[in-house]
Amino acid sequence: MPTPPSDALRCPPPVLSVVVPTFNEVDNVAELVARVAGALAGTDWELIFVDDDSPDGTADRARAIAATDRRVRVLQRIGRRGLSSACIEGMLASSAAYLAVMDGDLQHDAALLPQMLAALAEDDLDIVVGSRYVADGGLGDWAARRRSMSRLAGGLGRRLIKADLQDPMSGFFILRAEAFRTRVRRLSGVGFKLLLDLFASDGTPLRFREIPYRFGLRQAGASKLDNAVLWEYLLMLLQKLVGPVVPVRFIAFSLIGGLGVGVHLAVLWALFKGLGTSFLVGQAAATLVAMTSNFFLNNLLTYRDMRLRGRALLWGWASFVAACSIGALANVGIATYLFRAESFWLLSAFAGILVGAVWNYAVTAVYTWRRPRAA
Ligand code: GDD
Ligand code: MN
């Protein structure tokens, strides 16, 4: 039986874990560690990089630092992407009492960490947020379009949460591990906005304070915030509105399905009315085109974080078409059955569509996007 370590050998966890999500930040990691170490001299800390298998070798570079400094750890995720989910997993890998989240591109000011930690510990708060919108905060060099987008998205977000948070979009904050762990199961984990997710998940309101900081310039690498990130943000807001019962991917899937009806009708119209094909040919071609466009849209948007590429795309498409064909049969079957049983025609149609949609969603979630990864 292994003997437990004697007291002299015990090594308790650090007080603070700084969780840093990274994707292609190879030229920033060393400087980040140096800045965090400089800022937190006197505090027992660790830094956890959560890297989504960056092609530029960020994880290896970070591990090289970790090999000489046990305060640095690396969590490498393979086959997945996502800023929020990376932060969540990094925090779950920590045993510290306090958890900080900051970007890996030096845009967040590490020098603020001691002040944030002190506020959290001394003033009985759950979370302290680095804010760009309170006095003395600032947006740095952001272009006008990004500024207004940020304000718009922030406005939408503020409406959703009950707290009067000036910068719910901030990616720079520090919180009590306990406050995180009591909420973690209710987080949607989608997209970029973990802070908003934390505030919007119900439970006792978070006791918070905002501390101003200026968003720094990015030194190396490029921002990953693009239109798809905005889409994910909207999905997260939707998820918070409809509640945890309806999965947000189902909402996205259904929205795209609705769009597919438009695609179908357009193709049918072009072939049948425009080119004068038979109705059967037009309908069959329209079905195939709509299924294909739905597949690609879902791959790009609904399952962005587990997007299929290369050969997997072909298998994905085939399984998607197979699943949706059965879904279509179920749809027609149920609708016809109800209609024959004297239900109102519109109601019968909707029942068929709902059954088909749930079937398509459930089956493709398992077979198209959840396949074990091919080697
Ligand atoms: N692990 C992982 N996975 N990390 C990611 C991913 C991902 O899919 N996408 C981005 N990151 C990392 C980046 O490497 C960087 O360290 C950090 O997350 C922020 O990404 P940026 O692409 O630099 O985002 P930004 O500067 O446009 O926006 C940031 O600042 C805003 C203002 O505070 C984000 O933190 C926003 O959430 C924040 O609102
Ligand atoms: Mn950045």
Tab-separated table of C-alpha atoms and ligand atoms in Angstrom:
chain	number	residue	atom	x	y	z
A	1	MET	CA	0.000	0.000	0.000
A	2	PRO	CA	1.430	3.406	-0.877
A	3	THR	CA	2.272	5.491	2.148
A	4	PRO	CA	0.740	8.961	2.192
A	5	PRO	CA	3.343	11.710	1.992
A	6	SER	CA	4.560	13.002	5.316
A	7	ASP	CA	3.646	16.566	6.188
A	8	ALA	CA	7.087	17.743	5.228
A	9	LEU	CA	6.599	16.474	1.695
A	10	ARG	CA	3.144	17.868	1.167
A	11	CYS	CA	2.842	20.604	-1.390
A	12	PRO	CA	-0.505	22.419	-1.331
A	13	PRO	CA	-1.918	23.976	-4.491
A	14	PRO	CA	-1.230	27.620	-5.288
A	15	VAL	CA	-3.653	30.295	-4.128
A	16	LEU	CA	-4.317	31.608	-7.618
A	17	SER	CA	-4.554	29.852	-10.985
A	18	VAL	CA	-4.287	32.138	-13.987
A	19	VAL	CA	-6.042	30.415	-16.876
A	20	VAL	CA	-4.907	31.530	-20.320
A	21	PRO	CA	-6.654	30.267	-23.450
A	22	THR	CA	-4.381	30.195	-26.481
A	23	PHE	CA	-4.699	29.604	-30.167
A	24	ASN	CA	-1.663	30.455	-32.275
A	25	GLU	CA	0.077	32.608	-29.691
A	26	VAL	CA	3.532	31.051	-29.952
A	27	ASP	CA	5.360	34.367	-29.846
A	28	ASN	CA	3.426	35.638	-26.846
A	29	VAL	CA	3.701	32.857	-24.271
A	30	ALA	CA	7.183	33.603	-22.921
A	31	GLU	CA	6.461	37.288	-22.470
A	32	LEU	CA	3.134	36.499	-20.834
A	33	VAL	CA	4.734	34.179	-18.281
A	34	ALA	CA	7.351	36.843	-17.545
A	35	ARG	CA	4.717	39.513	-17.009
A	36	VAL	CA	2.524	37.328	-14.816
A	37	ALA	CA	5.538	36.247	-12.770
A	38	GLY	CA	6.602	39.860	-12.392
A	39	ALA	CA	3.172	41.038	-11.367
A	40	LEU	CA	2.487	38.213	-8.942
A	41	ALA	CA	5.809	38.106	-7.102
A	42	GLY	CA	4.781	37.498	-3.513
A	43	THR	CA	1.670	35.508	-4.411
A	44	ASP	CA	1.568	31.733	-4.706
A	45	TRP	CA	0.321	31.335	-8.274
A	46	GLU	CA	0.266	29.019	-11.271
A	47	LEU	CA	-0.461	29.671	-14.911
A	48	ILE	CA	-2.477	27.165	-16.950
A	49	PHE	CA	-2.297	27.504	-20.714
A	50	VAL	CA	-5.254	25.857	-22.415
A	51	ASP	CA	-4.210	25.405	-26.008
A	52	ASP	CA	-6.440	24.010	-28.739
A	53	ASP	CA	-3.615	22.242	-30.536
A	54	SER	CA	-2.429	25.424	-32.265
A	55	PRO	CA	-0.693	24.657	-35.567
A	56	ASP	CA	2.022	27.194	-34.714
A	57	GLY	CA	3.280	25.043	-31.834
A	58	THR	CA	2.082	27.203	-28.942
A	59	ALA	CA	1.636	24.151	-26.698
A	60	ASP	CA	5.222	22.960	-27.247
A	61	ARG	CA	6.606	26.410	-26.573
A	62	ALA	CA	4.575	26.662	-23.380
A	63	ARG	CA	5.650	23.181	-22.309
A	64	ALA	CA	9.259	24.139	-22.816
A	65	ILE	CA	8.724	26.884	-20.252
A	66	ALA	CA	6.810	24.503	-17.992
A	67	ALA	CA	9.752	22.093	-18.122
A	68	THR	CA	11.828	24.590	-16.163
A	69	ASP	CA	9.063	26.196	-14.114
A	70	ARG	CA	6.469	24.077	-12.363
A	71	ARG	CA	4.222	27.089	-11.873
A	72	VAL	CA	3.415	26.825	-15.578
A	73	ARG	CA	1.109	24.061	-16.821
A	74	VAL	CA	-0.251	23.219	-20.251
A	75	LEU	CA	-3.585	21.662	-21.069
A	76	GLN	CA	-3.633	20.708	-24.727
A	77	ARG	CA	-7.014	19.954	-26.277
A	78	ILE	CA	-7.097	18.002	-29.500
A	79	GLY	CA	-9.895	18.158	-32.057
A	80	ARG	CA	-11.754	20.966	-30.335
A	81	ARG	CA	-11.939	24.745	-30.470
A	82	GLY	CA	-13.519	27.392	-28.331
A	83	LEU	CA	-12.384	30.189	-26.088
A	84	SER	CA	-15.039	29.775	-23.369
A	85	SER	CA	-14.838	26.017	-23.182
A	86	ALA	CA	-11.032	26.247	-23.006
A	87	CYS	CA	-11.272	28.601	-20.016
A	88	ILE	CA	-13.819	26.346	-18.323
A	89	GLU	CA	-11.624	23.284	-18.680
A	90	GLY	CA	-8.580	25.161	-17.461
A	91	MET	CA	-10.475	26.282	-14.374
A	92	LEU	CA	-11.711	22.747	-13.781
A	93	ALA	CA	-8.091	21.565	-13.818
A	94	SER	CA	-7.234	23.890	-10.936
A	95	SER	CA	-7.424	23.321	-7.186
A	96	ALA	CA	-6.669	26.923	-6.278
A	97	ALA	CA	-9.069	29.045	-4.248
A	98	TYR	CA	-9.010	31.863	-6.813
A	99	LEU	CA	-9.199	31.671	-10.582
A	100	ALA	CA	-8.185	34.343	-13.051
A	101	VAL	CA	-8.856	34.340	-16.782
A	102	MET	CA	-6.830	36.451	-19.180
A	103	ASP	CA	-5.969	36.462	-22.864
A	104	GLY	CA	-2.675	35.063	-24.073
A	105	ASP	CA	-1.851	37.906	-26.450
A	106	LEU	CA	-0.731	40.488	-23.866
A	107	GLN	CA	-3.780	42.682	-24.471
A	108	HIS	CA	-4.826	42.271	-20.851
A	109	ASP	CA	-2.653	44.011	-18.294
A	110	ALA	CA	-1.135	41.404	-15.961
A	111	ALA	CA	0.003	44.168	-13.625
A	112	LEU	CA	-3.617	44.519	-12.463
A	113	LEU	CA	-3.818	40.975	-11.122
A	114	PRO	CA	-2.663	41.766	-7.540
A	115	GLN	CA	-5.176	44.588	-7.230
A	116	MET	CA	-7.954	42.372	-8.572
A	117	LEU	CA	-6.998	39.532	-6.243
A	118	ALA	CA	-6.854	41.833	-3.250
A	119	ALA	CA	-10.304	43.255	-3.988
A	120	LEU	CA	-11.716	39.763	-4.334
A	121	ALA	CA	-10.199	38.442	-1.140
A	122	GLU	CA	-10.638	41.455	1.122
A	123	ASP	CA	-13.972	42.850	0.063
A	124	ASP	CA	-15.959	39.664	0.088
A	125	LEU	CA	-16.698	39.621	-3.621
A	126	ASP	CA	-17.321	36.659	-5.921
A	127	ILE	CA	-15.777	38.177	-9.003
A	128	VAL	CA	-13.668	41.162	-10.031
A	129	VAL	CA	-13.809	42.229	-13.655
A	130	GLY	CA	-11.250	44.154	-15.680
A	131	SER	CA	-13.490	46.670	-17.415
A	132	ARG	CA	-12.884	48.823	-20.467
A	133	TYR	CA	-15.941	50.953	-19.861
A	134	VAL	CA	-15.615	52.341	-16.364
A	135	ALA	CA	-13.691	55.568	-15.760
A	136	ASP	CA	-10.065	55.268	-16.874
A	137	GLY	CA	-10.751	52.099	-18.856
A	138	GLY	CA	-10.295	52.135	-22.605
A	139	LEU	CA	-10.450	50.296	-25.847
A	140	GLY	CA	-6.920	50.897	-27.083
A	141	ASP	CA	-6.539	50.882	-30.841
A	142	TRP	CA	-9.822	49.354	-31.870
A	143	ALA	CA	-11.261	50.268	-35.250
A	144	ALA	CA	-14.584	52.135	-35.223
A	145	ARG	CA	-16.466	49.118	-36.567
A	146	ARG	CA	-15.196	46.886	-33.806
A	147	ARG	CA	-15.902	49.540	-31.189
A	148	SER	CA	-19.517	49.881	-32.202
A	149	MET	CA	-19.929	46.135	-32.550
A	150	SER	CA	-18.541	45.675	-29.068
A	151	ARG	CA	-20.935	48.245	-27.659
A	152	LEU	CA	-23.899	46.745	-29.470
A	153	ALA	CA	-23.109	43.220	-28.342
A	154	GLY	CA	-22.481	44.499	-24.820
A	155	GLY	CA	-25.844	46.260	-24.801
A	156	LEU	CA	-27.638	43.083	-25.827
A	157	GLY	CA	-25.763	41.149	-23.192
A	158	ARG	CA	-26.500	43.652	-20.450
A	159	ARG	CA	-30.178	43.303	-21.143
A	160	LEU	CA	-29.877	39.599	-20.494
A	161	ILE	CA	-28.139	39.682	-17.152
A	162	LYS	CA	-29.601	41.296	-14.127
A	163	ALA	CA	-26.361	42.795	-12.840
A	164	ASP	CA	-25.400	46.316	-13.794
A	165	LEU	CA	-22.123	45.315	-15.358
A	166	GLN	CA	-20.519	47.933	-17.613
A	167	ASP	CA	-18.329	45.503	-19.548
A	168	PRO	CA	-20.027	42.095	-19.683
A	169	MET	CA	-17.884	41.246	-22.727
A	170	SER	CA	-14.604	41.473	-20.892
A	171	GLY	CA	-12.325	38.478	-21.160
A	172	PHE	CA	-10.273	39.545	-18.134
A	173	PHE	CA	-11.553	38.647	-14.671
A	174	ILE	CA	-10.836	36.823	-11.460
A	175	LEU	CA	-13.272	34.889	-9.308
A	176	ARG	CA	-13.615	32.563	-6.366
A	177	ALA	CA	-13.288	28.914	-7.353
A	178	GLU	CA	-16.434	28.195	-5.379
A	179	ALA	CA	-18.481	30.734	-7.347
A	180	PHE	CA	-17.260	29.075	-10.528
A	181	ARG	CA	-17.923	25.527	-9.430
A	182	THR	CA	-21.481	26.175	-8.259
A	183	ARG	CA	-22.283	27.559	-11.731
A	184	VAL	CA	-20.194	25.462	-14.047
A	185	ARG	CA	-22.914	22.984	-14.953
A	186	ARG	CA	-25.231	25.742	-16.081
A	187	LEU	CA	-22.741	27.429	-18.386
A	188	SER	CA	-23.392	27.174	-22.103
A	189	GLY	CA	-19.652	27.187	-22.842
A	190	VAL	CA	-20.280	28.395	-26.388
A	191	GLY	CA	-18.219	31.118	-28.042
A	192	PHE	CA	-16.078	33.870	-26.545
A	193	LYS	CA	-18.115	35.376	-23.737
A	194	LEU	CA	-17.560	33.350	-20.634
A	195	LEU	CA	-18.078	36.293	-18.311
A	196	LEU	CA	-21.550	36.967	-19.630
A	197	ASP	CA	-22.261	33.268	-19.433
A	198	LEU	CA	-21.303	33.276	-15.746
A	199	PHE	CA	-23.498	36.254	-14.968
A	200	ALA	CA	-26.428	34.986	-17.010
A	201	SER	CA	-26.531	31.514	-15.505
A	202	ASP	CA	-29.088	31.754	-12.753
A	203	GLY	CA	-28.395	31.136	-9.117
A	204	THR	CA	-27.527	33.671	-6.474
A	205	PRO	CA	-26.351	36.930	-8.061
A	206	LEU	CA	-22.588	37.338	-8.217
A	207	ARG	CA	-21.097	39.967	-5.937
A	208	PHE	CA	-18.846	41.873	-8.303
A	209	ARG	CA	-16.707	44.913	-8.871
A	210	GLU	CA	-15.233	46.377	-12.037
A	211	ILE	CA	-11.703	47.666	-12.184
A	212	PRO	CA	-10.696	49.823	-15.154
A	213	TYR	CA	-7.962	48.797	-17.544
A	214	ARG	CA	-6.868	49.799	-21.004
A	215	PHE	CA	-7.073	47.136	-23.650
A	216	GLY	CA	-3.500	46.786	-24.925
A	217	LEU	CA	-2.149	46.447	-28.435
A	218	ARG	CA	-1.681	42.993	-29.811
A	219	GLN	CA	2.041	42.407	-30.235
A	220	ALA	CA	2.219	39.185	-32.213
A	221	GLY	CA	-0.255	36.877	-33.906
A	222	ALA	CA	-3.795	37.797	-34.967
A	223	SER	CA	-7.239	38.110	-33.368
A	224	LYS	CA	-9.568	35.144	-33.758
A	225	LEU	CA	-12.689	37.225	-33.336
A	226	ASP	CA	-14.598	37.010	-36.594
A	227	ASN	CA	-18.197	36.921	-37.791
A	228	ALA	CA	-18.599	33.346	-36.668
A	229	VAL	CA	-17.743	34.446	-33.145
A	230	LEU	CA	-20.607	36.934	-33.330
A	231	TRP	CA	-22.911	34.147	-34.431
A	232	GLU	CA	-21.810	32.059	-31.459
A	233	TYR	CA	-22.492	35.009	-29.222
A	234	LEU	CA	-26.044	35.306	-30.538
A	235	LEU	CA	-26.501	31.583	-29.991
A	236	MET	CA	-25.376	31.929	-26.410
A	237	LEU	CA	-27.854	34.767	-25.810
A	238	LEU	CA	-30.582	32.603	-27.338
A	239	GLN	CA	-29.604	29.682	-25.150
A	240	LYS	CA	-29.953	31.849	-22.068
A	241	LEU	CA	-33.375	33.013	-23.237
A	242	VAL	CA	-34.843	29.593	-23.991
A	243	GLY	CA	-33.265	27.956	-20.977
A	244	PRO	CA	-31.270	24.783	-20.638
A	245	VAL	CA	-33.996	22.385	-21.796
A	246	VAL	CA	-33.709	23.169	-25.506
A	247	PRO	CA	-30.086	22.733	-26.582
A	248	VAL	CA	-28.712	25.723	-28.416
A	249	ARG	CA	-27.413	23.522	-31.205
A	250	PHE	CA	-30.975	22.393	-31.851
A	251	ILE	CA	-32.025	26.010	-32.257
A	252	ALA	CA	-29.213	26.652	-34.718
A	253	PHE	CA	-30.019	23.414	-36.517
A	254	SER	CA	-33.687	24.389	-36.835
A	255	LEU	CA	-32.878	27.908	-38.051
A	256	ILE	CA	-30.677	26.426	-40.759
A	257	GLY	CA	-33.390	23.880	-41.531
A	258	GLY	CA	-35.812	26.755	-42.073
A	259	LEU	CA	-33.353	28.346	-44.439
A	260	GLY	CA	-33.132	24.993	-46.246
A	261	VAL	CA	-36.823	25.212	-47.099
A	262	GLY	CA	-36.070	28.443	-48.953
A	263	VAL	CA	-33.163	26.831	-50.783
A	264	HIS	CA	-35.355	23.886	-51.701
A	265	LEU	CA	-38.120	26.045	-53.127
A	266	ALA	CA	-35.659	28.198	-55.081
A	267	VAL	CA	-34.026	25.164	-56.719
A	268	LEU	CA	-37.362	23.525	-57.433
A	269	TRP	CA	-38.655	26.712	-58.985
A	270	ALA	CA	-35.551	27.124	-61.156
A	271	LEU	CA	-35.630	23.531	-62.425
A	272	PHE	CA	-39.350	22.873	-62.713
A	273	LYS	CA	-40.559	26.283	-63.806
A	274	GLY	CA	-37.407	27.659	-65.355
A	275	LEU	CA	-35.816	24.694	-67.108
A	276	GLY	CA	-39.013	22.696	-67.532
A	277	THR	CA	-37.826	19.478	-65.868
A	278	SER	CA	-40.391	17.032	-64.517
A	279	PHE	CA	-41.657	17.766	-61.015
A	280	LEU	CA	-40.056	14.580	-59.731
A	281	VAL	CA	-36.596	15.530	-61.019
A	282	GLY	CA	-36.983	19.065	-59.718
A	283	GLN	CA	-38.135	17.900	-56.306
A	284	ALA	CA	-35.376	15.282	-55.992
A	285	ALA	CA	-32.638	17.706	-57.033
A	286	ALA	CA	-34.005	20.411	-54.729
A	287	THR	CA	-34.020	17.967	-51.819
A	288	LEU	CA	-30.409	16.993	-52.438
A	289	VAL	CA	-29.229	20.582	-52.827
A	290	ALA	CA	-31.080	21.690	-49.685
A	291	MET	CA	-29.668	18.789	-47.666
A	292	THR	CA	-26.166	19.545	-48.909
A	293	SER	CA	-26.359	23.236	-48.126
A	294	ASN	CA	-27.838	22.432	-44.721
A	295	PHE	CA	-24.990	20.055	-44.054
A	296	PHE	CA	-22.332	22.632	-44.868
A	297	LEU	CA	-24.055	25.401	-42.932
A	298	ASN	CA	-24.428	23.200	-39.877
A	299	ASN	CA	-20.827	22.136	-40.154
A	300	LEU	CA	-19.760	25.760	-40.331
A	301	LEU	CA	-22.100	27.240	-37.731
A	302	THR	CA	-23.865	24.705	-35.507
A	303	TYR	CA	-20.837	22.476	-35.092
A	304	ARG	CA	-18.154	25.048	-35.611
A	305	ASP	CA	-16.183	23.786	-32.639
A	306	MET	CA	-16.071	20.235	-34.020
A	307	ARG	CA	-16.000	21.088	-37.684
A	308	LEU	CA	-15.382	18.212	-40.104
A	309	ARG	CA	-12.680	18.699	-42.689
A	310	GLY	CA	-11.049	16.799	-45.509
A	311	ARG	CA	-12.184	13.206	-45.892
A	312	ALA	CA	-14.342	13.354	-42.796
A	313	LEU	CA	-16.431	15.890	-44.658
A	314	LEU	CA	-17.479	13.289	-47.219
A	315	TRP	CA	-18.537	10.785	-44.580
A	316	GLY	CA	-20.305	13.530	-42.706
A	317	TRP	CA	-22.248	14.587	-45.771
A	318	ALA	CA	-23.248	10.987	-46.566
A	319	SER	CA	-24.425	10.281	-43.023
A	320	PHE	CA	-26.262	13.605	-42.927
A	321	VAL	CA	-28.126	12.869	-46.152
A	322	ALA	CA	-28.965	9.341	-44.977
A	323	ALA	CA	-30.257	10.553	-41.615
A	324	CYS	CA	-32.296	13.378	-43.117
A	325	SER	CA	-33.836	11.080	-45.712
A	326	ILE	CA	-35.187	8.897	-42.947
A	327	GLY	CA	-36.251	12.060	-41.141
A	328	ALA	CA	-38.168	13.162	-44.218
A	329	LEU	CA	-39.942	9.797	-44.383
A	330	ALA	CA	-40.869	10.060	-40.701
A	331	ASN	CA	-42.080	13.604	-41.260
A	332	VAL	CA	-44.340	12.666	-44.153
A	333	GLY	CA	-45.498	9.473	-42.447
A	334	ILE	CA	-46.542	11.157	-39.213
A	335	ALA	CA	-48.120	14.142	-40.926
A	336	THR	CA	-50.161	11.876	-43.213
A	337	TYR	CA	-51.199	9.668	-40.338
A	338	LEU	CA	-52.417	12.622	-38.292
A	339	PHE	CA	-54.135	14.168	-41.271
A	340	ARG	CA	-55.982	10.928	-41.979
A	341	ALA	CA	-56.967	10.827	-38.316
A	342	GLU	CA	-58.805	14.065	-39.019
A	343	SER	CA	-56.344	16.539	-37.531
A	344	PHE	CA	-56.229	20.066	-38.886
A	345	TRP	CA	-53.891	20.062	-41.922
A	346	LEU	CA	-51.541	22.747	-40.613
A	347	LEU	CA	-51.209	21.016	-37.273
A	348	SER	CA	-50.469	17.708	-38.974
A	349	ALA	CA	-47.793	19.367	-41.070
A	350	PHE	CA	-46.154	20.973	-38.044
A	351	ALA	CA	-46.176	17.748	-36.074
A	352	GLY	CA	-44.464	16.017	-38.998
A	353	ILE	CA	-41.884	18.784	-39.301
A	354	LEU	CA	-41.140	18.733	-35.574
A	355	VAL	CA	-40.655	14.969	-35.473
A	356	GLY	CA	-38.463	15.129	-38.574
A	357	ALA	CA	-36.370	17.972	-37.164
A	358	VAL	CA	-35.821	16.294	-33.797
A	359	TRP	CA	-34.908	13.053	-35.524
A	360	ASN	CA	-32.490	14.749	-37.921
A	361	TYR	CA	-30.895	16.683	-35.099
A	362	ALA	CA	-30.533	13.745	-32.740
A	363	VAL	CA	-29.193	11.312	-35.314
A	364	THR	CA	-26.735	13.675	-36.977
A	365	ALA	CA	-25.515	14.865	-33.557
A	366	VAL	CA	-24.471	11.285	-32.852
A	367	TYR	CA	-23.423	9.963	-36.247
A	368	THR	CA	-22.310	12.980	-38.228
A	369	TRP	CA	-20.583	15.189	-35.675
A	370	ARG	CA	-19.894	12.941	-32.693
A	371	ARG	CA	-18.068	10.140	-34.433
A	372	PRO	CA	-14.929	9.021	-32.648
A	373	ARG	CA	-12.080	10.787	-34.393
A	374	ALA	CA	-10.615	8.910	-37.315
A	375	ALA	CA	-6.881	8.413	-37.009
B	1	GDD	N1	-7.881	27.660	-26.493
B	1	GDD	C1	-8.402	28.573	-27.326
B	1	GDD	N2	-9.313	28.154	-28.263
B	1	GDD	N3	-8.035	29.859	-27.237
B	1	GDD	C2	-8.573	30.738	-28.094
B	1	GDD	C3	-9.499	30.374	-29.080
B	1	GDD	C4	-9.885	28.996	-29.166
B	1	GDD	O1	-10.685	28.585	-29.990
B	1	GDD	N4	-9.841	31.495	-29.783
B	1	GDD	C5	-9.142	32.507	-29.242
B	1	GDD	N5	-8.354	32.053	-28.239
B	1	GDD	C6	-7.449	32.803	-27.362
B	1	GDD	C7	-6.461	33.662	-28.105
B	1	GDD	O2	-5.287	32.971	-28.430
B	1	GDD	C8	-6.208	34.758	-27.089
B	1	GDD	O3	-5.261	34.361	-26.141
B	1	GDD	C9	-7.557	34.922	-26.410
B	1	GDD	O4	-8.233	33.686	-26.596
B	1	GDD	C10	-8.376	36.087	-26.982
B	1	GDD	O5	-8.532	35.891	-28.356
B	1	GDD	P1	-8.395	37.100	-29.400
B	1	GDD	O6	-8.606	36.520	-30.738
B	1	GDD	O7	-7.136	37.871	-29.153
B	1	GDD	O8	-9.662	37.961	-29.010
B	1	GDD	P2	-9.856	39.522	-28.987
B	1	GDD	O9	-8.623	40.248	-28.552
B	1	GDD	O10	-10.418	39.919	-30.288
B	1	GDD	O11	-10.975	39.663	-27.851
B	1	GDD	C11	-10.624	39.457	-26.491
B	1	GDD	O12	-10.728	40.590	-25.734
B	1	GDD	C12	-12.028	41.091	-25.574
B	1	GDD	C13	-12.005	42.284	-24.690
B	1	GDD	O13	-11.540	41.965	-23.414
B	1	GDD	C14	-11.460	38.356	-25.863
B	1	GDD	O14	-10.966	38.089	-24.563
B	1	GDD	C15	-12.868	38.777	-25.722
B	1	GDD	O15	-13.576	37.774	-24.998
B	1	GDD	C16	-12.918	40.071	-24.970
B	1	GDD	O16	-14.224	40.571	-24.998
B	2	MN	MN	-6.757	39.701	-28.442
